[in-house]
Coordinates of C-alpha atoms in Angstrom, one line a residue:
M1 CA 82.9 88.5 62.3
P2 CA 81.5 91.3 64.5
I3 CA 79.2 90.4 67.4
E4 CA 75.6 91.7 67.3
P5 CA 74.9 94.3 70.1
A6 CA 72.0 92.2 71.5
A7 CA 74.2 89.1 71.6
A8 CA 77.0 90.9 73.2
W9 CA 74.7 92.2 76.0
K10 CA 73.3 88.7 76.6
E11 CA 76.9 87.4 76.8
L12 CA 77.8 90.1 79.3
A13 CA 74.8 89.4 81.4
A14 CA 75.5 85.6 81.3
Q15 CA 79.1 86.3 82.6
A16 CA 77.8 88.5 85.4
R17 CA 75.2 85.9 86.5
A18 CA 78.0 83.2 86.4
R19 CA 80.1 85.3 88.7
L20 CA 77.2 85.9 91.1
A21 CA 76.5 82.2 91.2
E22 CA 80.1 81.4 92.2
P23 CA 80.2 80.1 95.8
L24 CA 81.8 82.5 98.1
P25 CA 84.0 81.1 100.9
L26 CA 83.1 82.0 104.5
A27 CA 85.1 85.0 105.4
S28 CA 87.4 84.8 108.4
R29 CA 87.8 88.1 110.3
G30 CA 90.1 89.1 113.1
T31 CA 91.4 92.1 114.9
L32 CA 94.7 93.9 115.1
T33 CA 96.2 93.3 118.5
R34 CA 99.9 94.5 118.3
L35 CA 102.2 96.4 116.0
T36 CA 106.0 96.0 116.5
G37 CA 108.4 97.6 114.0
L38 CA 107.2 96.3 110.6
V39 CA 105.1 93.4 111.8
L40 CA 101.3 93.5 112.5
E41 CA 99.9 90.9 114.9
A42 CA 96.3 89.8 114.5
G43 CA 94.1 87.5 116.5
G44 CA 90.9 85.6 115.5
I45 CA 91.8 85.2 111.8
R46 CA 92.8 81.9 110.3
A47 CA 94.7 82.6 107.1
P48 CA 97.5 80.6 105.5
V49 CA 101.0 81.9 105.1
G50 CA 101.3 83.9 101.9
S51 CA 97.6 85.0 101.8
Q52 CA 96.6 88.7 101.4
C53 CA 94.6 90.5 104.0
Q54 CA 93.2 94.0 104.4
V55 CA 93.5 95.9 107.7
R56 CA 90.9 98.6 108.1
M57 CA 90.0 101.0 110.9
G58 CA 86.4 101.4 109.8
E59 CA 84.1 100.9 106.9
G60 CA 84.9 104.3 105.3
S61 CA 88.7 104.2 105.9
E62 CA 91.3 103.2 103.3
P63 CA 92.4 99.6 103.8
V64 CA 96.1 98.6 104.3
L65 CA 97.1 95.5 102.4
A66 CA 99.2 93.1 104.3
E67 CA 100.5 89.5 103.8
V68 CA 100.6 86.7 106.3
V69 CA 104.3 85.9 106.8
G70 CA 104.0 83.7 110.0
F71 CA 101.9 82.6 112.9
A72 CA 102.3 81.5 116.5
G73 CA 99.3 79.7 118.1
D74 CA 96.2 81.6 117.2
K75 CA 98.2 84.8 116.3
A76 CA 99.0 85.7 112.7
Y77 CA 101.9 87.8 111.8
L78 CA 101.4 90.2 108.8
M79 CA 103.8 92.3 106.8
P80 CA 102.1 95.5 105.5
A81 CA 102.5 96.5 101.9
G82 CA 101.7 100.2 102.5
D83 CA 101.7 103.0 105.0
I84 CA 100.4 102.0 108.4
H85 CA 99.8 105.4 109.9
G86 CA 96.4 105.7 111.5
L87 CA 96.1 102.0 112.5
S88 CA 95.4 101.2 116.1
S89 CA 94.5 98.2 118.2
G90 CA 91.1 96.7 117.3
A91 CA 91.4 97.4 113.6
S92 CA 89.6 94.8 111.4
V93 CA 91.7 92.2 109.6
A94 CA 90.0 90.3 106.7
P95 CA 91.1 88.3 103.6
A96 CA 91.6 90.7 100.6
P97 CA 89.3 90.2 97.6
A98 CA 91.0 88.6 94.6
F99 CA 92.0 90.7 91.6
V100 CA 89.2 90.2 88.9
P101 CA 89.6 92.0 85.6
A102 CA 86.5 94.0 84.5
L103 CA 84.0 92.5 82.2
R104 CA 84.1 93.8 78.6
L105 CA 81.4 93.7 75.9
G106 CA 82.2 90.9 73.5
G107 CA 85.1 89.7 75.6
A108 CA 85.6 86.1 76.7
P109 CA 85.2 85.5 80.4
E110 CA 88.5 85.8 82.2
G111 CA 89.8 84.0 85.2
D112 CA 89.4 80.4 86.1
G113 CA 86.3 80.2 88.2
A114 CA 85.8 81.1 91.8
A115 CA 88.8 83.0 93.2
A116 CA 89.5 82.3 96.8
A117 CA 89.7 85.5 98.9
G118 CA 93.2 86.2 100.2
V119 CA 95.0 84.2 97.4
L120 CA 97.4 86.5 95.6
R121 CA 96.3 86.8 92.0
L122 CA 97.8 89.4 89.6
P123 CA 97.2 90.3 86.0
M124 CA 98.9 88.3 83.3
G125 CA 98.7 88.5 79.5
T126 CA 99.8 90.3 76.4
G127 CA 98.2 93.5 77.7
L128 CA 101.3 93.9 79.9
L129 CA 103.7 94.3 76.9
G130 CA 104.9 97.9 76.7
R131 CA 103.7 98.7 80.2
V132 CA 105.3 99.6 83.5
V133 CA 103.5 98.2 86.6
D134 CA 104.2 97.9 90.3
S135 CA 104.4 94.8 92.4
Q136 CA 100.6 94.6 92.6
G137 CA 100.0 94.9 88.9
Q138 CA 98.9 98.5 89.0
P139 CA 100.1 100.6 86.0
L140 CA 102.7 103.3 86.8
D141 CA 103.0 104.7 83.2
H142 CA 99.7 106.6 83.1
G143 CA 98.7 104.4 80.1
G144 CA 95.2 103.7 81.4
P145 CA 93.9 100.4 82.8
L146 CA 95.4 97.1 81.7
Q147 CA 93.7 95.4 78.8
D148 CA 93.9 91.8 77.5
V149 CA 95.0 90.4 80.9
R150 CA 93.5 87.8 83.3
A151 CA 94.0 87.1 86.9
E152 CA 96.4 84.3 87.7
A153 CA 97.7 82.9 91.0
M154 CA 101.4 83.5 91.8
D155 CA 101.9 80.0 93.3
R156 CA 103.3 77.8 90.5
S157 CA 104.6 74.3 90.6
P158 CA 108.3 73.8 89.9
I159 CA 109.2 72.1 86.6
N160 CA 110.5 68.5 86.9
A161 CA 114.3 68.7 86.3
M162 CA 114.2 65.8 83.9
E163 CA 111.6 67.5 81.7
R164 CA 113.8 70.5 81.0
D165 CA 116.0 70.6 77.9
P166 CA 119.7 71.2 78.6
V167 CA 121.2 74.5 77.5
R168 CA 122.5 73.8 74.0
Q169 CA 121.8 76.9 71.8
P170 CA 124.0 80.1 72.0
L171 CA 122.4 83.5 72.6
D172 CA 123.7 86.7 71.1
T173 CA 123.8 89.4 73.7
G174 CA 125.3 92.1 71.6
V175 CA 128.2 92.6 74.1
R176 CA 131.5 91.7 72.5
A177 CA 133.3 90.4 75.6
V178 CA 130.4 88.3 76.6
N179 CA 129.7 86.8 73.2
A180 CA 133.4 85.9 72.6
L181 CA 134.7 84.9 76.1
L182 CA 131.6 84.2 78.2
T183 CA 129.1 82.9 75.7
V184 CA 125.6 82.7 77.0
G185 CA 123.2 79.9 76.2
R186 CA 119.4 80.2 75.7
G187 CA 117.8 79.3 79.0
Q188 CA 121.0 80.1 81.1
R189 CA 120.9 82.0 84.4
L190 CA 123.9 84.4 85.0
G191 CA 124.8 86.9 87.7
L192 CA 126.4 90.3 87.3
F193 CA 128.6 90.7 90.4
A194 CA 129.9 94.1 91.4
G195 CA 130.0 96.8 94.0
S196 CA 127.9 99.9 93.8
G197 CA 128.5 102.4 90.9
V198 CA 130.5 100.1 88.7
G199 CA 128.2 99.8 85.8
K200 CA 125.8 96.8 86.4
S201 CA 122.7 98.6 85.3
V202 CA 124.4 100.0 82.1
L203 CA 125.6 96.5 81.2
L204 CA 122.1 95.2 81.9
G205 CA 120.7 97.8 79.6
M206 CA 123.1 96.9 76.8
M207 CA 121.9 93.3 77.0
A208 CA 118.2 94.4 77.1
R209 CA 118.7 96.4 73.9
H210 CA 120.7 93.9 71.9
T211 CA 119.8 90.4 73.0
Q212 CA 117.7 88.4 70.7
A213 CA 114.4 87.6 72.6
D214 CA 110.7 87.6 71.9
V215 CA 109.8 89.3 75.2
I216 CA 111.9 91.2 77.7
V217 CA 110.8 91.3 81.4
V218 CA 112.6 93.7 83.6
G219 CA 112.4 93.6 87.4
L220 CA 113.7 96.8 89.1
I221 CA 113.8 95.6 92.7
G222 CA 115.0 97.8 95.5
E223 CA 117.0 100.2 93.3
R224 CA 116.8 104.0 93.0
G225 CA 113.4 105.3 91.9
R226 CA 114.9 107.6 89.3
E227 CA 116.3 104.6 87.4
V228 CA 112.8 103.3 86.5
K229 CA 112.1 106.1 84.0
E230 CA 115.7 106.3 82.8
F231 CA 115.6 102.6 82.0
V232 CA 112.3 102.7 80.2
E233 CA 113.1 105.9 78.1
D234 CA 116.8 106.0 77.7
I235 CA 117.8 102.3 77.6
L236 CA 114.8 100.5 76.3
G237 CA 113.5 103.3 74.1
E238 CA 110.6 103.2 71.8
E239 CA 112.1 100.5 69.6
D240 CA 112.2 97.8 72.3
R241 CA 109.5 99.0 74.7
H242 CA 106.7 97.3 72.8
R243 CA 108.1 93.9 73.6
A244 CA 109.1 94.7 77.2
V245 CA 107.3 94.5 80.6
V246 CA 108.8 96.5 83.5
V247 CA 107.9 95.6 87.1
A248 CA 109.2 98.3 89.5
A249 CA 109.5 98.0 93.2
P250 CA 112.0 100.8 94.1
A251 CA 114.0 101.2 97.3
D252 CA 111.2 103.1 99.2
A253 CA 108.7 100.2 98.7
S254 CA 108.1 98.0 101.7
P255 CA 110.1 94.8 101.9
L256 CA 106.9 92.8 101.1
L257 CA 106.5 94.7 97.9
R258 CA 110.1 94.2 96.9
M259 CA 109.9 90.5 97.3
Q260 CA 106.5 90.4 95.6
G261 CA 107.9 92.4 92.7
A262 CA 110.7 89.9 92.0
A263 CA 108.2 87.0 92.2
Y264 CA 105.8 88.9 89.9
A265 CA 108.4 89.6 87.3
T266 CA 109.4 85.9 87.3
A267 CA 105.8 84.8 87.0
I268 CA 105.3 87.1 84.0
A269 CA 108.4 85.6 82.3
E270 CA 107.0 82.1 83.1
H271 CA 103.6 83.1 81.5
F272 CA 105.2 84.0 78.2
R273 CA 107.6 81.1 78.3
D274 CA 104.6 78.7 78.7
Q275 CA 103.3 80.2 75.4
G276 CA 106.4 79.0 73.6
Q277 CA 108.2 82.4 73.5
H278 CA 111.9 83.1 74.3
V279 CA 112.0 85.5 77.3
L280 CA 114.9 87.6 78.5
L281 CA 114.5 88.2 82.3
L282 CA 116.6 91.0 83.8
M283 CA 116.4 91.5 87.5
D284 CA 118.2 94.3 89.3
S285 CA 118.9 93.2 91.9
L286 CA 118.9 89.8 93.6
T287 CA 120.7 91.2 96.6
R288 CA 117.8 93.7 97.3
Y289 CA 115.4 90.7 97.1
A290 CA 117.5 88.9 99.8
Q291 CA 117.7 92.0 101.9
A292 CA 113.9 92.3 101.8
Q293 CA 113.6 88.8 103.0
R294 CA 116.1 89.5 105.8
E295 CA 114.0 92.5 107.0
I296 CA 110.9 90.4 107.1
A297 CA 112.5 87.3 108.7
L298 CA 114.3 89.4 111.4
A299 CA 111.1 91.3 112.1
I300 CA 109.1 88.1 112.9
G301 CA 111.9 86.8 115.1
E302 CA 113.9 84.4 112.9
P303 CA 117.5 84.3 114.2
P304 CA 120.3 85.7 112.1
A305 CA 122.9 83.2 110.7
T306 CA 125.6 84.8 108.4
K307 CA 126.2 88.6 108.5
G308 CA 122.7 89.1 109.7
Y309 CA 121.0 87.0 107.0
P310 CA 118.7 84.3 108.5
P311 CA 118.6 80.8 107.0
S312 CA 115.3 81.6 105.1
C313 CA 117.2 84.0 102.8
F314 CA 119.4 81.3 101.5
A315 CA 116.3 79.1 100.9
K316 CA 114.4 81.8 99.0
L317 CA 117.2 82.5 96.5
P318 CA 117.3 79.1 94.7
A319 CA 113.5 78.9 94.9
L320 CA 113.3 82.1 92.8
V321 CA 116.2 81.5 90.5
E322 CA 115.2 77.9 89.6
R323 CA 111.9 79.1 88.1
S324 CA 113.8 80.5 85.1
G325 CA 115.4 78.3 82.4
N326 CA 114.2 76.2 79.5
G327 CA 110.5 75.2 79.5
L328 CA 108.8 71.8 79.4
N329 CA 110.2 69.6 76.7
G330 CA 112.0 72.5 75.0
V331 CA 109.0 74.7 74.6
G332 CA 109.9 78.3 75.4
S333 CA 112.8 79.5 77.5
I334 CA 113.8 82.1 80.1
T335 CA 117.3 83.4 79.9
A336 CA 117.9 85.4 83.1
F337 CA 120.5 87.9 84.2
Y338 CA 120.5 88.8 87.9
T339 CA 122.6 91.7 89.3
V340 CA 124.3 90.8 92.6
L341 CA 125.6 93.7 94.8
S342 CA 128.9 92.8 96.5
E343 CA 128.9 94.9 99.6
G344 CA 132.2 96.6 99.9
D345 CA 133.4 94.9 96.7
D346 CA 133.7 91.7 98.7
Q347 CA 133.2 88.7 96.4
Q348 CA 132.8 86.5 99.5
D349 CA 129.7 88.4 100.6
P350 CA 127.3 85.7 101.8
I351 CA 124.6 86.6 99.1
A352 CA 127.2 86.8 96.4
D353 CA 128.7 83.5 97.4
A354 CA 125.3 81.8 97.6
A355 CA 124.2 83.3 94.2
R356 CA 127.5 82.1 92.5
A357 CA 126.8 78.6 93.6
I358 CA 123.2 78.4 92.3
L359 CA 123.6 80.3 89.0
D360 CA 125.0 79.0 85.7
G361 CA 127.8 81.5 85.5
H362 CA 129.0 84.8 86.8
I363 CA 130.2 88.1 85.2
V364 CA 132.3 90.1 87.6
L365 CA 132.7 93.8 87.2
S366 CA 135.9 95.4 88.5
R367 CA 136.0 98.8 90.2
A368 CA 139.6 99.2 89.2
L369 CA 138.7 98.9 85.5
A370 CA 135.7 101.2 85.9
E371 CA 137.9 103.9 87.6
G372 CA 140.3 103.6 84.6
G373 CA 137.5 104.3 82.1
H374 CA 137.3 100.7 80.9
Y375 CA 133.7 99.9 80.1
P376 CA 132.1 97.5 80.3
A377 CA 134.3 96.8 83.3
I378 CA 134.2 93.0 83.0
D379 CA 137.0 91.2 84.8
I380 CA 137.6 88.4 82.4
E381 CA 139.9 86.4 84.8
Q382 CA 137.2 86.2 87.5
S383 CA 134.2 85.7 85.2
A384 CA 133.0 82.3 83.8
S385 CA 130.1 80.9 81.9
R386 CA 129.4 77.3 82.9
V387 CA 127.7 76.3 79.7
M388 CA 130.0 77.9 77.2
H389 CA 131.6 74.5 76.2
N390 CA 128.1 73.2 75.4
V391 CA 126.9 76.0 73.1
V392 CA 129.9 77.0 71.0
P393 CA 132.1 75.1 68.4
R394 CA 135.4 73.7 69.6
E395 CA 137.3 76.3 67.5
H396 CA 135.5 79.1 69.3
F397 CA 136.2 77.6 72.8
D398 CA 139.9 77.1 72.1
L399 CA 140.3 80.6 70.8
A400 CA 138.6 82.0 73.9
R401 CA 141.0 79.9 76.1
Q402 CA 144.0 81.2 74.2
F403 CA 142.8 84.8 74.6
R404 CA 142.3 84.3 78.4
A405 CA 145.8 82.7 78.8
V406 CA 147.5 85.6 77.0
Y407 CA 145.5 88.3 78.8
S408 CA 146.2 86.6 82.2
R409 CA 149.9 86.3 81.5
Y410 CA 150.2 90.1 81.0
Q411 CA 148.1 90.8 84.1
K412 CA 150.3 88.7 86.4
S413 CA 153.4 90.6 85.3
S414 CA 151.9 94.0 84.9
D415 CA 153.6 95.4 88.0
L416 CA 157.0 94.4 86.8
I417 CA 156.3 95.9 83.3
Q418 CA 155.0 99.2 84.7
V419 CA 158.0 99.9 86.9
G420 CA 160.4 98.9 84.1
A421 CA 161.8 95.8 85.9
Y422 CA 161.1 93.4 83.0
M423 CA 163.7 93.0 80.3
A424 CA 162.4 92.4 76.8
G425 CA 163.4 88.9 75.6
S426 CA 163.5 87.3 79.0
D427 CA 160.2 85.5 78.4
P428 CA 159.0 85.1 74.7
Q429 CA 155.4 84.3 75.8
L430 CA 155.3 87.5 77.9
D431 CA 156.8 89.5 75.0
E432 CA 153.9 88.2 72.9
A433 CA 151.4 89.2 75.6
I434 CA 152.9 92.7 75.8
R435 CA 152.6 93.1 72.0
L436 CA 148.9 92.0 72.0
Q437 CA 147.8 93.9 75.1
P438 CA 146.7 97.1 73.5
G439 CA 144.5 95.2 71.0
M440 CA 143.0 93.1 73.8
V441 CA 142.1 96.1 75.9
A442 CA 140.4 97.7 72.9
F443 CA 138.6 94.5 72.1
L444 CA 137.1 94.3 75.6
Q445 CA 135.8 97.9 75.6
Q446 CA 132.5 98.8 73.9
N447 CA 130.3 101.8 73.7
M448 CA 126.9 101.3 75.5
F449 CA 125.0 102.1 72.3
E450 CA 127.1 99.9 70.1
A451 CA 126.0 96.4 69.1
A452 CA 128.6 93.6 68.6
P453 CA 126.9 90.5 67.0
M454 CA 128.3 87.0 67.7
D455 CA 130.0 86.5 64.3
S456 CA 131.8 89.9 64.4
S457 CA 132.8 89.3 68.0
L458 CA 134.5 86.0 67.1
A459 CA 136.2 87.5 64.1
A460 CA 137.5 90.4 66.1
M461 CA 138.9 88.1 68.8
D462 CA 140.7 86.1 66.1
Q463 CA 142.0 89.3 64.5
V464 CA 143.5 90.4 67.9
L465 CA 145.3 87.1 68.4
H466 CA 146.4 86.2 64.9
G467 CA 146.1 89.4 62.8
A468 CA 149.0 91.4 61.4

């Protein structure tokens, strides 16, 4: 039933009066006293760690947004989110005003009462679907202001581990090798481990296009800026874009914005999960998130521990990853895929090693396979899904084990076979592996625009092992 114009104006006026009547906290102001590298030092301001501040040279100047990342005595350390050119000693430092959506005629009041200045609050809601935003919730797609959103704080309480449902339901990713041999469960967290240029982003795009999910949240953190538009237009396309939210914090963004982008993408996924929806969270990459934390921690004086990474990096990773998974009492889920860059193709890289321990499985991409034109370049021998035995029937699990055993038997003797040192008939099991090898290699390869449903993937694997 439409709202009468007079009633709508009265409601809008009532909302405006309610906001004016909200008690405003006493503002704390300070001054900029020092700038060293990436860190601003301010005195005279009392602001908690994680709060947002504005640094301004004068009333008419453009403010620089910064976040409090530490303190020492009465000095606060801030990490800027933008360009700091033009700042000098004596600049004003004050808590940033909270994000408040604009009032609309006939719209319900948004927000949840008085918003404390300095508390990070970003837009959430169905108005984000189909949009590309940055780490601060500002649209990047020239689609106009966000509609149907409300300001919500980024700080969220972790879910009690005993109130989460275990992973029991399989999820179809549309990738044949993953469906058959590394079956993913709804609510699982997996890592895509590889060096640079091996096909992590393409495999991530295949999963985004073919995975069954109500909402797709993509966090492009610290990667090349050109990949943002390519991912939206070429990989997601018009068909899937309406159910996707893309949060972009490319490599040229400050370390603060890169970390905030990962947290914002996760918070958006939590918002839709809390509404009972099944969310697919794709984050590229977890390593860039850790590197951003390393830049911030080293800049404020935290000592390095392992390969230059301070201890706070290894504390931040599980805090971010544990926010995904199944929701309270089985309501909603977040199935997450995190890409992990193994520097120099070293699988013992400290971030890769830490991520492997806290995730529910790992898919390793091989540079040797990629160089041979084998895509997706999944190394079946090094990859594992820790929940596969809980989400597939016993017959499927046994068939996958048989495939792995035959494939591994050939790989261990491949050098002898290629130089002609192996005599046929010496090992009947190896003879069988040699006969099945061409079919196995063809089974593991897949075009990036081809979908392989779960049932057809299982049937194809059975055909390779037992077909004529």
